Short mmCIF file of N, CA and C in Angstrom, two decimals:
data_model
loop_
_atom_site.label_atom_id
_atom_site.label_comp_id
_atom_site.label_asym_id
_atom_site.label_seq_id
_atom_site.Cartn_x
_atom_site.Cartn_y
_atom_site.Cartn_z
N PRO M 242 -5.81 10.16 -0.75
CA PRO M 242 -6.74 11.08 -1.39
C PRO M 242 -6.42 12.52 -1.06
N GLU M 243 -6.66 13.38 -1.96
CA GLU M 243 -6.39 14.81 -1.75
C GLU M 243 -7.69 15.57 -2.01
N ARG M 244 -8.25 16.16 -0.98
CA ARG M 244 -9.52 16.86 -1.13
C ARG M 244 -9.38 18.20 -1.84
N THR M 245 -8.16 18.73 -1.90
CA THR M 245 -7.98 20.03 -2.54
C THR M 245 -7.90 19.93 -4.06
N LEU M 246 -7.92 18.73 -4.59
CA LEU M 246 -7.85 18.52 -6.03
C LEU M 246 -9.10 17.79 -6.52
N PRO M 247 -10.28 18.41 -6.44
CA PRO M 247 -11.50 17.71 -6.82
C PRO M 247 -11.50 17.35 -8.30
N GLY M 248 -12.13 16.25 -8.59
CA GLY M 248 -12.27 15.83 -9.98
C GLY M 248 -11.17 14.89 -10.46
N LEU M 249 -10.08 14.74 -9.70
CA LEU M 249 -9.03 13.83 -10.09
C LEU M 249 -9.35 12.43 -9.57
N PRO M 250 -9.21 11.42 -10.41
CA PRO M 250 -9.53 10.06 -9.96
C PRO M 250 -8.48 9.55 -8.98
N LEU M 251 -8.90 8.71 -8.05
CA LEU M 251 -7.99 8.09 -7.11
C LEU M 251 -7.49 6.78 -7.71
N ASN M 252 -6.22 6.46 -7.45
CA ASN M 252 -5.69 5.17 -7.89
C ASN M 252 -6.32 4.09 -7.03
N GLN M 253 -6.68 2.99 -7.65
CA GLN M 253 -7.27 1.88 -6.93
C GLN M 253 -6.42 0.64 -7.12
N ILE M 254 -6.39 -0.19 -6.10
CA ILE M 254 -5.73 -1.49 -6.21
C ILE M 254 -6.78 -2.47 -6.73
N PRO M 255 -6.50 -3.17 -7.82
CA PRO M 255 -7.49 -4.11 -8.36
C PRO M 255 -7.74 -5.26 -7.39
N GLY M 256 -8.85 -5.94 -7.59
CA GLY M 256 -9.17 -7.12 -6.79
C GLY M 256 -10.12 -6.79 -5.65
N VAL M 257 -10.28 -7.77 -4.79
CA VAL M 257 -11.21 -7.69 -3.67
C VAL M 257 -10.44 -7.65 -2.36
N MET M 258 -10.88 -6.80 -1.44
CA MET M 258 -10.24 -6.74 -0.12
C MET M 258 -10.41 -8.08 0.58
N PRO M 259 -9.39 -8.50 1.38
CA PRO M 259 -9.54 -9.75 2.11
C PRO M 259 -10.54 -9.61 3.25
N SER M 260 -11.09 -10.72 3.66
CA SER M 260 -11.98 -10.74 4.79
C SER M 260 -11.20 -10.37 6.04
N LEU M 261 -11.78 -9.61 6.93
CA LEU M 261 -11.13 -9.29 8.20
C LEU M 261 -10.93 -10.53 9.06
N MET M 262 -11.63 -11.59 8.73
CA MET M 262 -11.48 -12.87 9.43
C MET M 262 -10.32 -13.69 8.87
N ASP M 263 -9.78 -13.28 7.71
CA ASP M 263 -8.73 -14.05 7.06
C ASP M 263 -7.74 -13.13 6.34
N ILE M 264 -7.14 -12.22 7.10
CA ILE M 264 -6.16 -11.30 6.52
C ILE M 264 -4.88 -12.10 6.22
N PRO M 265 -4.31 -11.92 5.03
CA PRO M 265 -3.12 -12.69 4.68
C PRO M 265 -1.91 -12.31 5.53
N ALA M 266 -0.97 -13.24 5.62
CA ALA M 266 0.28 -12.96 6.34
C ALA M 266 1.05 -11.87 5.60
N GLY M 267 1.96 -11.22 6.29
CA GLY M 267 2.74 -10.16 5.67
C GLY M 267 1.89 -8.93 5.45
N CYS M 268 2.16 -8.24 4.36
CA CYS M 268 1.38 -7.07 4.01
C CYS M 268 -0.01 -7.49 3.55
N ALA M 269 -1.03 -6.90 4.11
CA ALA M 269 -2.41 -7.28 3.75
C ALA M 269 -2.75 -7.00 2.29
N PHE M 270 -1.95 -6.14 1.65
CA PHE M 270 -2.22 -5.79 0.26
C PHE M 270 -1.47 -6.67 -0.75
N HIS M 271 -0.55 -7.52 -0.30
CA HIS M 271 0.30 -8.23 -1.25
C HIS M 271 -0.43 -9.08 -2.28
N PRO M 272 -1.57 -9.70 -1.96
CA PRO M 272 -2.24 -10.48 -3.02
C PRO M 272 -2.75 -9.61 -4.16
N ARG M 273 -2.96 -8.33 -3.94
CA ARG M 273 -3.53 -7.45 -4.97
C ARG M 273 -2.52 -6.43 -5.51
N CYS M 274 -1.33 -6.39 -4.98
CA CYS M 274 -0.36 -5.35 -5.34
C CYS M 274 0.57 -5.82 -6.47
N GLU M 275 0.70 -5.02 -7.49
CA GLU M 275 1.56 -5.36 -8.64
C GLU M 275 3.03 -5.30 -8.27
N GLN M 276 3.38 -4.61 -7.19
CA GLN M 276 4.79 -4.45 -6.78
C GLN M 276 5.21 -5.47 -5.72
N ALA M 277 4.29 -6.35 -5.29
CA ALA M 277 4.58 -7.26 -4.17
C ALA M 277 5.72 -8.22 -4.49
N THR M 278 6.54 -8.46 -3.47
CA THR M 278 7.64 -9.38 -3.56
C THR M 278 7.54 -10.37 -2.40
N GLU M 279 8.51 -11.23 -2.28
CA GLU M 279 8.53 -12.21 -1.19
C GLU M 279 8.54 -11.51 0.17
N ALA M 280 9.23 -10.39 0.29
CA ALA M 280 9.25 -9.64 1.55
C ALA M 280 7.84 -9.23 1.95
N CYS M 281 7.04 -8.86 0.98
CA CYS M 281 5.65 -8.44 1.26
C CYS M 281 4.82 -9.62 1.74
N ARG M 282 5.11 -10.79 1.23
CA ARG M 282 4.36 -11.98 1.62
C ARG M 282 4.73 -12.45 3.03
N LEU M 283 5.95 -12.14 3.46
CA LEU M 283 6.45 -12.67 4.72
C LEU M 283 6.39 -11.70 5.90
N ARG M 284 6.56 -10.40 5.65
CA ARG M 284 6.69 -9.44 6.75
C ARG M 284 5.67 -8.33 6.65
N VAL M 285 5.10 -7.95 7.78
CA VAL M 285 4.21 -6.80 7.85
C VAL M 285 5.07 -5.54 7.76
N PRO M 286 4.78 -4.61 6.86
CA PRO M 286 5.59 -3.39 6.76
C PRO M 286 5.33 -2.46 7.95
N VAL M 287 6.34 -1.66 8.28
CA VAL M 287 6.18 -0.68 9.36
C VAL M 287 5.74 0.65 8.75
N TYR M 288 5.04 1.45 9.56
CA TYR M 288 4.62 2.78 9.11
C TYR M 288 5.79 3.71 9.05
N THR M 289 5.89 4.46 7.96
CA THR M 289 6.89 5.51 7.80
C THR M 289 6.19 6.71 7.19
N GLY M 290 6.86 7.81 7.12
CA GLY M 290 6.25 8.94 6.45
C GLY M 290 6.69 10.27 7.03
N ARG M 291 5.94 11.27 6.69
CA ARG M 291 6.20 12.64 7.11
C ARG M 291 5.01 13.14 7.90
N ALA M 292 5.02 14.42 8.21
CA ALA M 292 3.96 15.01 9.02
C ALA M 292 2.60 14.92 8.35
N ASN M 293 2.54 15.01 7.03
CA ASN M 293 1.25 15.07 6.36
C ASN M 293 0.77 13.74 5.79
N PHE M 294 1.57 12.68 5.88
CA PHE M 294 1.09 11.37 5.45
C PHE M 294 1.93 10.27 6.05
N ARG M 295 1.34 9.08 6.13
CA ARG M 295 2.05 7.91 6.61
C ARG M 295 1.72 6.77 5.66
N VAL M 296 2.66 5.86 5.52
CA VAL M 296 2.48 4.72 4.62
C VAL M 296 3.12 3.49 5.26
N ALA M 297 2.54 2.35 5.02
CA ALA M 297 3.11 1.07 5.47
C ALA M 297 3.37 0.24 4.22
N CYS M 298 4.58 0.33 3.70
CA CYS M 298 4.96 -0.40 2.49
C CYS M 298 6.45 -0.62 2.50
N HIS M 299 6.87 -1.84 2.19
CA HIS M 299 8.29 -2.15 2.13
C HIS M 299 9.00 -1.34 1.05
N TRP M 300 8.27 -0.93 0.03
CA TRP M 300 8.87 -0.29 -1.13
C TRP M 300 8.50 1.17 -1.30
N ALA M 301 7.97 1.80 -0.26
CA ALA M 301 7.51 3.20 -0.37
C ALA M 301 8.64 4.14 -0.80
N ALA M 302 9.82 4.01 -0.21
CA ALA M 302 10.92 4.90 -0.57
C ALA M 302 11.33 4.70 -2.02
N THR M 303 11.36 3.47 -2.47
CA THR M 303 11.72 3.17 -3.87
C THR M 303 10.68 3.77 -4.82
N CYS M 304 9.41 3.59 -4.49
CA CYS M 304 8.34 4.13 -5.34
C CYS M 304 8.37 5.64 -5.35
N GLU M 305 8.66 6.27 -4.23
CA GLU M 305 8.70 7.72 -4.15
C GLU M 305 9.83 8.28 -5.01
N GLN M 306 10.97 7.58 -5.09
CA GLN M 306 12.10 8.03 -5.91
C GLN M 306 11.74 7.99 -7.39
N ARG M 307 10.85 7.10 -7.81
CA ARG M 307 10.47 6.98 -9.21
C ARG M 307 9.51 8.07 -9.67
N THR M 308 8.86 8.76 -8.73
CA THR M 308 7.88 9.76 -9.13
C THR M 308 8.49 11.13 -9.24
#
């Protein structure tokens, strides 16, 4: 989210968040993510990023190149 850009909608991941008592293996977002692959189902992603943001996604670099 960016507070300096009021009025712009935030992107949302469809679906329902998993219960904290039953977080899925791998990336916790993989059941709801349109970009999820087998790697997402099997491995927890590591945090990467820059000074102003951090992200935990196996495909963050690939997605950033597309924007």
